[in-house]
mmCIF file of N, CA, C and O in Angstrom:
data_model
loop_
_atom_site.group_PDB
_atom_site.id
_atom_site.type_symbol
_atom_site.label_atom_id
_atom_site.label_comp_id
_atom_site.label_asym_id
_atom_site.label_seq_id
_atom_site.Cartn_x
_atom_site.Cartn_y
_atom_site.Cartn_z
ATOM 1 N N UNK A 99 0.866 -1.307 0.050
ATOM 2 C CA UNK A 99 0.183 0.004 0.230
ATOM 3 C C UNK A 99 1.267 1.219 -0.087
ATOM 4 O O UNK A 99 1.899 1.161 0.198
ATOM 5 N N UNK A 100 0.260 2.006 -0.414
ATOM 6 C CA UNK A 100 1.460 3.469 -0.766
ATOM 7 C C UNK A 100 1.063 4.467 0.426
ATOM 8 O O UNK A 100 0.308 4.473 1.704
ATOM 9 N N UNK A 101 2.485 5.016 0.881
ATOM 10 C CA UNK A 101 2.434 5.515 1.484
ATOM 11 C C UNK A 101 0.878 6.880 1.702
ATOM 12 O O UNK A 101 0.601 7.053 0.751
ATOM 13 N N UNK A 102 0.805 7.370 2.701
ATOM 14 C CA UNK A 102 -0.220 7.985 2.907
ATOM 15 C C UNK A 102 0.087 9.505 2.624
ATOM 16 O O UNK A 102 1.035 9.747 2.120
ATOM 17 N N UNK A 103 -0.889 10.066 2.222
ATOM 18 C CA UNK A 103 -0.720 11.868 1.261
ATOM 19 C C UNK A 103 0.110 12.715 2.443
ATOM 20 O O UNK A 103 -0.993 12.993 3.211
ATOM 21 N N UNK A 104 1.133 13.247 2.139
ATOM 22 C CA UNK A 104 1.725 14.207 3.397
ATOM 23 C C UNK A 104 1.994 15.142 2.112
ATOM 24 O O UNK A 104 3.096 14.658 1.294
ATOM 25 N N UNK A 105 1.350 15.803 2.378
ATOM 26 C CA UNK A 105 1.930 17.399 1.453
ATOM 27 C C UNK A 105 2.876 18.806 2.069
ATOM 28 O O UNK A 105 2.819 19.501 1.238
ATOM 29 N N UNK A 106 3.412 17.845 3.013
ATOM 30 C CA UNK A 106 3.718 18.932 3.782
ATOM 31 C C UNK A 106 3.543 20.225 3.845
ATOM 32 O O UNK A 106 2.337 20.497 4.246
ATOM 33 N N UNK A 107 3.927 21.329 3.541
ATOM 34 C CA UNK A 107 4.035 22.825 3.248
ATOM 35 C C UNK A 107 2.625 23.007 2.369
ATOM 36 O O UNK A 107 1.947 23.871 2.650
ATOM 37 N N UNK A 108 2.746 22.390 1.619
ATOM 38 C CA UNK A 108 1.742 22.100 0.193
ATOM 39 C C UNK A 108 0.918 21.683 0.529
ATOM 40 O O UNK A 108 0.624 20.426 -0.320
ATOM 41 N N UNK A 109 -0.648 21.949 1.806
ATOM 42 C CA UNK A 109 -0.735 21.087 1.676
ATOM 43 C C UNK A 109 -2.509 20.678 0.718
ATOM 44 O O UNK A 109 -2.849 20.036 1.003
ATOM 45 N N UNK A 110 -2.415 21.841 -0.734
ATOM 46 C CA UNK A 110 -3.499 21.103 -1.203
ATOM 47 C C UNK A 110 -3.140 19.816 -2.030
ATOM 48 O O UNK A 110 -2.652 20.539 -3.201
ATOM 49 N N UNK A 111 -3.897 19.726 -2.048
ATOM 50 C CA UNK A 111 -3.810 17.954 -2.414
ATOM 51 C C UNK A 111 -4.452 18.317 -3.938
ATOM 52 O O UNK A 111 -3.996 17.528 -4.754
ATOM 53 N N UNK A 112 -4.718 19.446 -4.344
ATOM 54 C CA UNK A 112 -5.488 19.309 -5.569
ATOM 55 C C UNK A 112 -4.515 19.717 -6.263
ATOM 56 O O UNK A 112 -4.195 19.676 -7.527
ATOM 57 N N UNK A 113 -3.168 20.107 -6.323
ATOM 58 C CA UNK A 113 -2.045 20.757 -7.027
ATOM 59 C C UNK A 113 -1.208 18.697 -7.150
ATOM 60 O O UNK A 113 -0.820 18.929 -8.223
ATOM 61 N N UNK A 114 -1.625 17.721 -7.152
ATOM 62 C CA UNK A 114 -0.497 16.968 -6.985
ATOM 63 C C UNK A 114 -2.095 15.750 -8.183
ATOM 64 O O UNK A 114 -1.629 14.449 -8.425
ATOM 65 N N UNK A 115 -2.895 15.548 -7.601
ATOM 66 C CA UNK A 115 -4.144 14.507 -7.954
ATOM 67 C C UNK A 115 -4.580 14.262 -9.262
ATOM 68 O O UNK A 115 -4.822 13.192 -9.492
ATOM 69 N N UNK A 116 -4.633 15.519 -9.633
ATOM 70 C CA UNK A 116 -4.017 14.855 -11.706
ATOM 71 C C UNK A 116 -3.404 14.323 -12.124
ATOM 72 O O UNK A 116 -3.547 13.973 -13.450
ATOM 73 N N UNK A 117 -1.770 14.220 -11.936
ATOM 74 C CA UNK A 117 -0.655 13.719 -11.359
ATOM 75 C C UNK A 117 -1.288 12.303 -11.828
ATOM 76 O O UNK A 117 -0.779 11.696 -10.736
ATOM 77 N N UNK A 118 -0.611 10.895 -12.511
ATOM 78 C CA UNK A 118 -0.474 9.933 -12.212
ATOM 79 C C UNK A 118 0.172 9.336 -11.104
ATOM 80 O O UNK A 118 -0.137 8.633 -10.492
ATOM 81 N N UNK A 119 1.456 9.874 -10.357
ATOM 82 C CA UNK A 119 2.234 9.833 -9.515
ATOM 83 C C UNK A 119 1.117 9.558 -8.070
ATOM 84 O O UNK A 119 1.462 8.886 -7.441
ATOM 85 N N UNK A 120 0.314 10.040 -8.548
ATOM 86 C CA UNK A 120 0.012 10.349 -7.013
ATOM 87 C C UNK A 120 -1.840 10.214 -7.608
ATOM 88 O O UNK A 120 -2.656 9.476 -6.424
ATOM 89 N N UNK A 121 -2.247 10.143 -8.627
ATOM 90 C CA UNK A 121 -3.321 9.658 -8.955
ATOM 91 C C UNK A 121 -3.669 7.880 -9.483
ATOM 92 O O UNK A 121 -5.106 7.782 -8.571
ATOM 93 N N UNK A 122 -2.644 7.440 -8.802
ATOM 94 C CA UNK A 122 -2.677 5.403 -10.127
ATOM 95 C C UNK A 122 -1.920 5.533 -8.560
ATOM 96 O O UNK A 122 -1.208 5.394 -8.674
ATOM 97 N N UNK A 123 -2.928 4.299 -7.957
ATOM 98 C CA UNK A 123 -2.220 3.135 -6.698
ATOM 99 C C UNK A 123 -0.650 2.367 -7.682
ATOM 100 O O UNK A 123 -0.050 2.643 -6.724
ATOM 101 N N UNK A 124 -0.689 1.913 -8.355
ATOM 102 C CA UNK A 124 0.095 1.113 -8.892
ATOM 103 C C UNK A 124 1.285 2.347 -8.673
ATOM 104 O O UNK A 124 2.483 1.814 -8.355
ATOM 105 N N UNK A 125 1.282 3.190 -9.648
ATOM 106 C CA UNK A 125 2.208 4.583 -9.639
ATOM 107 C C UNK A 125 2.921 4.742 -8.448
ATOM 108 O O UNK A 125 4.008 5.003 -8.381
ATOM 109 N N UNK A 126 1.649 5.260 -7.425
ATOM 110 C CA UNK A 126 1.943 5.177 -6.027
ATOM 111 C C UNK A 126 3.500 4.138 -5.243
ATOM 112 O O UNK A 126 3.816 4.899 -4.724
ATOM 113 N N UNK A 127 2.708 3.067 -5.693
ATOM 114 C CA UNK A 127 3.617 2.115 -5.191
ATOM 115 C C UNK A 127 5.271 2.194 -5.668
ATOM 116 O O UNK A 127 6.027 2.183 -4.736
ATOM 117 N N UNK A 128 5.210 2.015 -7.079
ATOM 118 C CA UNK A 128 6.231 2.410 -7.774
ATOM 119 C C UNK A 128 7.134 3.493 -7.177
ATOM 120 O O UNK A 128 8.472 2.936 -7.260
ATOM 121 N N UNK A 129 6.631 5.127 -6.786
ATOM 122 C CA UNK A 129 7.741 6.197 -6.849
ATOM 123 C C UNK A 129 8.076 5.517 -5.168
ATOM 124 O O UNK A 129 9.097 5.650 -5.038
ATOM 125 N N UNK A 130 6.863 5.055 -4.523
ATOM 126 C CA UNK A 130 7.546 4.506 -2.479
ATOM 127 C C UNK A 130 8.563 3.532 -3.173
ATOM 128 O O UNK A 130 9.862 3.866 -2.486
ATOM 129 N N UNK A 131 8.630 2.783 -3.912
ATOM 130 C CA UNK A 131 10.107 1.922 -4.427
ATOM 131 C C UNK A 131 11.062 2.490 -4.483
ATOM 132 O O UNK A 131 11.990 2.515 -3.982
ATOM 133 N N UNK A 132 11.155 3.096 -5.397
ATOM 134 C CA UNK A 132 11.714 4.263 -6.147
ATOM 135 C C UNK A 132 13.087 4.706 -4.683
ATOM 136 O O UNK A 132 13.656 4.805 -4.861
ATOM 137 N N UNK A 133 11.778 5.143 -4.536
ATOM 138 C CA UNK A 133 12.155 6.586 -3.120
ATOM 139 C C UNK A 133 13.303 5.566 -1.752
ATOM 140 O O UNK A 133 14.041 5.687 -1.801
ATOM 141 N N UNK A 134 12.760 4.463 -1.863
ATOM 142 C CA UNK A 134 13.093 3.401 -1.181
ATOM 143 C C UNK A 134 14.472 3.579 -1.163
ATOM 144 O O UNK A 134 15.322 3.323 -0.525
ATOM 145 N N UNK A 135 15.039 3.240 -2.685
ATOM 146 C CA UNK A 135 16.045 2.438 -2.991
ATOM 147 C C UNK A 135 17.123 3.394 -2.849
ATOM 148 O O UNK A 135 17.877 3.205 -2.825
ATOM 149 N N UNK A 136 16.199 4.631 -3.186
ATOM 150 C CA UNK A 136 17.670 5.990 -3.144
ATOM 151 C C UNK A 136 17.872 7.014 -1.908
ATOM 152 O O UNK A 136 18.400 7.790 -1.439
ATOM 153 N N UNK A 137 16.657 5.711 -1.048
ATOM 154 C CA UNK A 137 16.289 6.842 0.018
ATOM 155 C C UNK A 137 16.405 7.779 0.444
ATOM 156 O O UNK A 137 16.528 9.300 0.668
ATOM 157 N N UNK A 138 14.984 8.652 -0.309
ATOM 158 C CA UNK A 138 14.669 9.631 -0.643
ATOM 159 C C UNK A 138 13.084 9.966 0.096
ATOM 160 O O UNK A 138 12.173 8.449 -0.289
ATOM 161 N N UNK A 139 13.116 10.772 0.982
ATOM 162 C CA UNK A 139 11.365 10.334 1.816
ATOM 163 C C UNK A 139 10.559 10.806 0.498
ATOM 164 O O UNK A 139 10.548 11.956 -0.198
ATOM 165 N N UNK A 140 9.484 9.881 0.457
ATOM 166 C CA UNK A 140 7.886 10.488 -0.594
ATOM 167 C C UNK A 140 7.881 11.909 -0.715
ATOM 168 O O UNK A 140 7.772 12.738 -1.786
ATOM 169 N N UNK A 141 7.770 12.168 0.505
ATOM 170 C CA UNK A 141 7.066 13.907 1.205
ATOM 171 C C UNK A 141 7.976 14.549 0.468
ATOM 172 O O UNK A 141 8.230 16.146 0.084
ATOM 173 N N UNK A 142 9.543 14.453 -0.064
ATOM 174 C CA UNK A 142 10.457 15.682 -0.221
ATOM 175 C C UNK A 142 9.811 15.408 -1.527
ATOM 176 O O UNK A 142 10.200 16.578 -2.598
ATOM 177 N N UNK A 143 9.886 14.394 -2.742
ATOM 178 C CA UNK A 143 9.423 14.863 -3.620
ATOM 179 C C UNK A 143 8.287 15.123 -4.668
ATOM 180 O O UNK A 143 7.820 16.385 -4.817
ATOM 181 N N UNK A 144 6.906 14.730 -2.848
ATOM 182 C CA UNK A 144 5.696 15.235 -3.109
ATOM 183 C C UNK A 144 6.036 16.752 -3.049
ATOM 184 O O UNK A 144 5.249 17.823 -3.867
ATOM 185 N N UNK A 145 6.613 17.051 -1.866
ATOM 186 C CA UNK A 145 6.536 18.806 -1.265
ATOM 187 C C UNK A 145 7.243 19.212 -2.704
ATOM 188 O O UNK A 145 7.251 20.721 -2.602
ATOM 189 N N UNK A 146 8.488 19.090 -3.389
ATOM 190 C CA UNK A 146 9.139 19.666 -4.672
ATOM 191 C C UNK A 146 8.207 19.712 -5.411
ATOM 192 O O UNK A 146 7.791 20.924 -6.254
ATOM 193 N N UNK A 147 7.296 18.696 -5.918
ATOM 194 C CA UNK A 147 6.171 18.808 -7.500
ATOM 195 C C UNK A 147 5.164 19.609 -6.941
ATOM 196 O O UNK A 147 5.396 21.020 -7.711
ATOM 197 N N UNK A 148 5.014 19.591 -5.472
ATOM 198 C CA UNK A 148 3.544 20.902 -5.143
ATOM 199 C C UNK A 148 4.072 22.220 -5.071
ATOM 200 O O UNK A 148 3.469 23.076 -5.701
ATOM 201 N N UNK A 149 5.487 22.224 -5.272
ATOM 202 C CA UNK A 149 6.119 23.546 -4.723
ATOM 203 C C UNK A 149 6.443 24.171 -6.348
ATOM 204 O O UNK A 149 5.785 25.103 -6.917
ATOM 205 N N UNK A 150 6.807 23.310 -7.426
ATOM 206 C CA UNK A 150 6.820 23.274 -8.642
ATOM 207 C C UNK A 150 5.687 24.040 -9.231
ATOM 208 O O UNK A 150 5.451 24.925 -10.428
ATOM 209 N N UNK A 151 4.840 23.281 -9.005
ATOM 210 C CA UNK A 151 3.105 23.236 -9.527
ATOM 211 C C UNK A 151 2.387 24.440 -9.038
ATOM 212 O O UNK A 151 2.075 25.128 -9.934
ATOM 213 N N UNK A 152 2.721 24.807 -7.397
ATOM 214 C CA UNK A 152 1.785 26.035 -7.266
ATOM 215 C C UNK A 152 2.660 27.390 -7.917
ATOM 216 O O UNK A 152 2.075 27.683 -7.913
ATOM 217 N N UNK A 153 4.403 27.318 -8.032
ATOM 218 C CA UNK A 153 4.386 28.394 -8.603
ATOM 219 C C UNK A 153 4.929 28.297 -10.840
ATOM 220 O O UNK A 153 5.427 29.918 -10.898
ATOM 221 N N UNK A 154 3.837 27.383 -10.914
ATOM 222 C CA UNK A 154 4.684 27.317 -12.140
ATOM 223 C C UNK A 154 3.892 28.501 -13.381
ATOM 224 O O UNK A 154 4.198 28.601 -14.308
ATOM 225 N N UNK A 155 3.144 29.137 -12.695
ATOM 226 C CA UNK A 155 2.637 30.416 -13.035
ATOM 227 C C UNK A 155 3.291 31.748 -13.200
ATOM 228 O O UNK A 155 3.047 32.248 -14.073
ATOM 229 N N UNK A 156 3.940 31.889 -12.506
ATOM 230 C CA UNK A 156 5.216 32.980 -12.286
ATOM 231 C C UNK A 156 6.407 33.074 -13.055
ATOM 232 O O UNK A 156 6.879 32.151 -13.060
ATOM 233 N N UNK A 157 6.217 34.447 -13.498
ATOM 234 C CA UNK A 157 7.263 34.654 -14.536
ATOM 235 C C UNK A 157 8.575 34.501 -13.495
ATOM 236 O O UNK A 157 9.968 34.097 -13.673
ATOM 237 N N UNK A 158 8.588 34.715 -12.211
ATOM 238 C CA UNK A 158 9.837 34.765 -11.732
ATOM 239 C C UNK A 158 8.914 34.101 -10.215
ATOM 240 O O UNK A 158 8.446 34.997 -9.329
ATOM 241 N N UNK A 159 9.985 33.186 -9.742
ATOM 242 C CA UNK A 159 9.586 32.486 -8.473
ATOM 243 C C UNK A 159 10.865 33.226 -7.424
ATOM 244 O O UNK A 159 11.375 32.090 -6.955
ATOM 245 N N UNK A 160 10.727 34.555 -6.856
ATOM 246 C CA UNK A 160 11.444 34.634 -6.085
ATOM 247 C C UNK A 160 11.599 33.298 -4.591
ATOM 248 O O UNK A 160 10.517 33.310 -4.108
ATOM 249 N N UNK A 161 12.608 33.271 -3.913
ATOM 250 C CA UNK A 161 13.018 32.420 -3.066
ATOM 251 C C UNK A 161 12.796 31.292 -3.514
ATOM 252 O O UNK A 161 12.903 30.454 -2.805
ATOM 253 N N UNK A 162 12.123 30.253 -4.571
ATOM 254 C CA UNK A 162 12.053 29.079 -4.883
ATOM 255 C C UNK A 162 13.069 28.378 -4.318
ATOM 256 O O UNK A 162 13.326 27.413 -4.054
ATOM 257 N N UNK A 163 14.523 29.017 -4.777
ATOM 258 C CA UNK A 163 15.610 28.112 -4.407
ATOM 259 C C UNK A 163 16.134 27.825 -3.258
ATOM 260 O O UNK A 163 16.847 26.804 -2.651
ATOM 261 N N UNK A 164 15.594 28.761 -2.291
ATOM 262 C CA UNK A 164 16.442 28.689 -1.342
ATOM 263 C C UNK A 164 14.886 27.400 -0.479
ATOM 264 O O UNK A 164 15.684 26.804 0.675
ATOM 265 N N UNK A 165 13.917 27.582 -1.017
ATOM 266 C CA UNK A 165 13.290 26.688 -0.306
ATOM 267 C C UNK A 165 12.927 25.007 -0.663
ATOM 268 O O UNK A 165 12.610 24.422 -0.775
ATOM 269 N N UNK A 166 13.708 25.395 -2.107
ATOM 270 C CA UNK A 166 14.001 23.800 -2.505
ATOM 271 C C UNK A 166 15.142 23.322 -1.994
ATOM 272 O O UNK A 166 14.959 21.919 -1.004
ATOM 273 N N UNK A 167 16.178 24.167 -1.275
ATOM 274 C CA UNK A 167 17.674 24.048 -0.563
ATOM 275 C C UNK A 167 16.615 23.011 0.364
ATOM 276 O O UNK A 167 17.183 22.418 1.103
ATOM 277 N N UNK A 168 15.782 24.033 1.476
ATOM 278 C CA UNK A 168 15.253 23.995 2.407
ATOM 279 C C UNK A 168 14.462 22.520 2.336
ATOM 280 O O UNK A 168 14.642 21.678 3.251
ATOM 281 N N UNK A 169 13.682 21.486 1.467
ATOM 282 C CA UNK A 169 12.492 20.554 0.936
ATOM 283 C C UNK A 169 14.017 19.608 0.852
ATOM 284 O O UNK A 169 14.170 18.298 1.644
ATOM 285 N N UNK A 170 14.918 20.334 0.371
ATOM 286 C CA UNK A 170 15.684 18.772 -0.457
ATOM 287 C C UNK A 170 17.004 18.754 1.762
ATOM 288 O O UNK A 170 17.699 17.353 1.288
ATOM 289 N N UNK A 171 17.089 19.725 2.100
ATOM 290 C CA UNK A 171 17.759 19.465 3.451
ATOM 291 C C UNK A 171 17.233 18.066 4.477
ATOM 292 O O UNK A 171 17.992 17.981 5.465
ATOM 293 N N UNK A 172 16.112 18.083 4.126
ATOM 294 C CA UNK A 172 15.318 17.062 4.985
ATOM 295 C C UNK A 172 16.059 15.426 4.413
ATOM 296 O O UNK A 172 15.379 14.691 5.193
ATOM 297 N N UNK A 173 16.803 15.439 3.373
ATOM 298 C CA UNK A 173 17.020 14.047 3.151
ATOM 299 C C UNK A 173 18.123 14.042 4.007
ATOM 300 O O UNK A 173 19.187 14.901 3.703
ATOM 301 N N UNK A 174 18.541 12.810 4.577
ATOM 302 C CA UNK A 174 19.566 11.892 5.528
ATOM 303 C C UNK A 174 20.989 11.768 4.609
ATOM 304 O O UNK A 174 20.424 11.534 3.768
#
């Protein structure tokens, strides 16, 4: 069974539910497996994708690189 939906600071599930990795159970299982193999928490990937989608309409995403570093900093 895939991990629970943890969208971190970006709790708007609608940012991700249209994507196959979050909408399809088999895809979520594969994502979890790949993340486990590489020791990357699924919530880190989830939060990075949610952040990118949230800001994709902005011409300049001020502060996005600092936020990326903060999210990626959670990887052991």
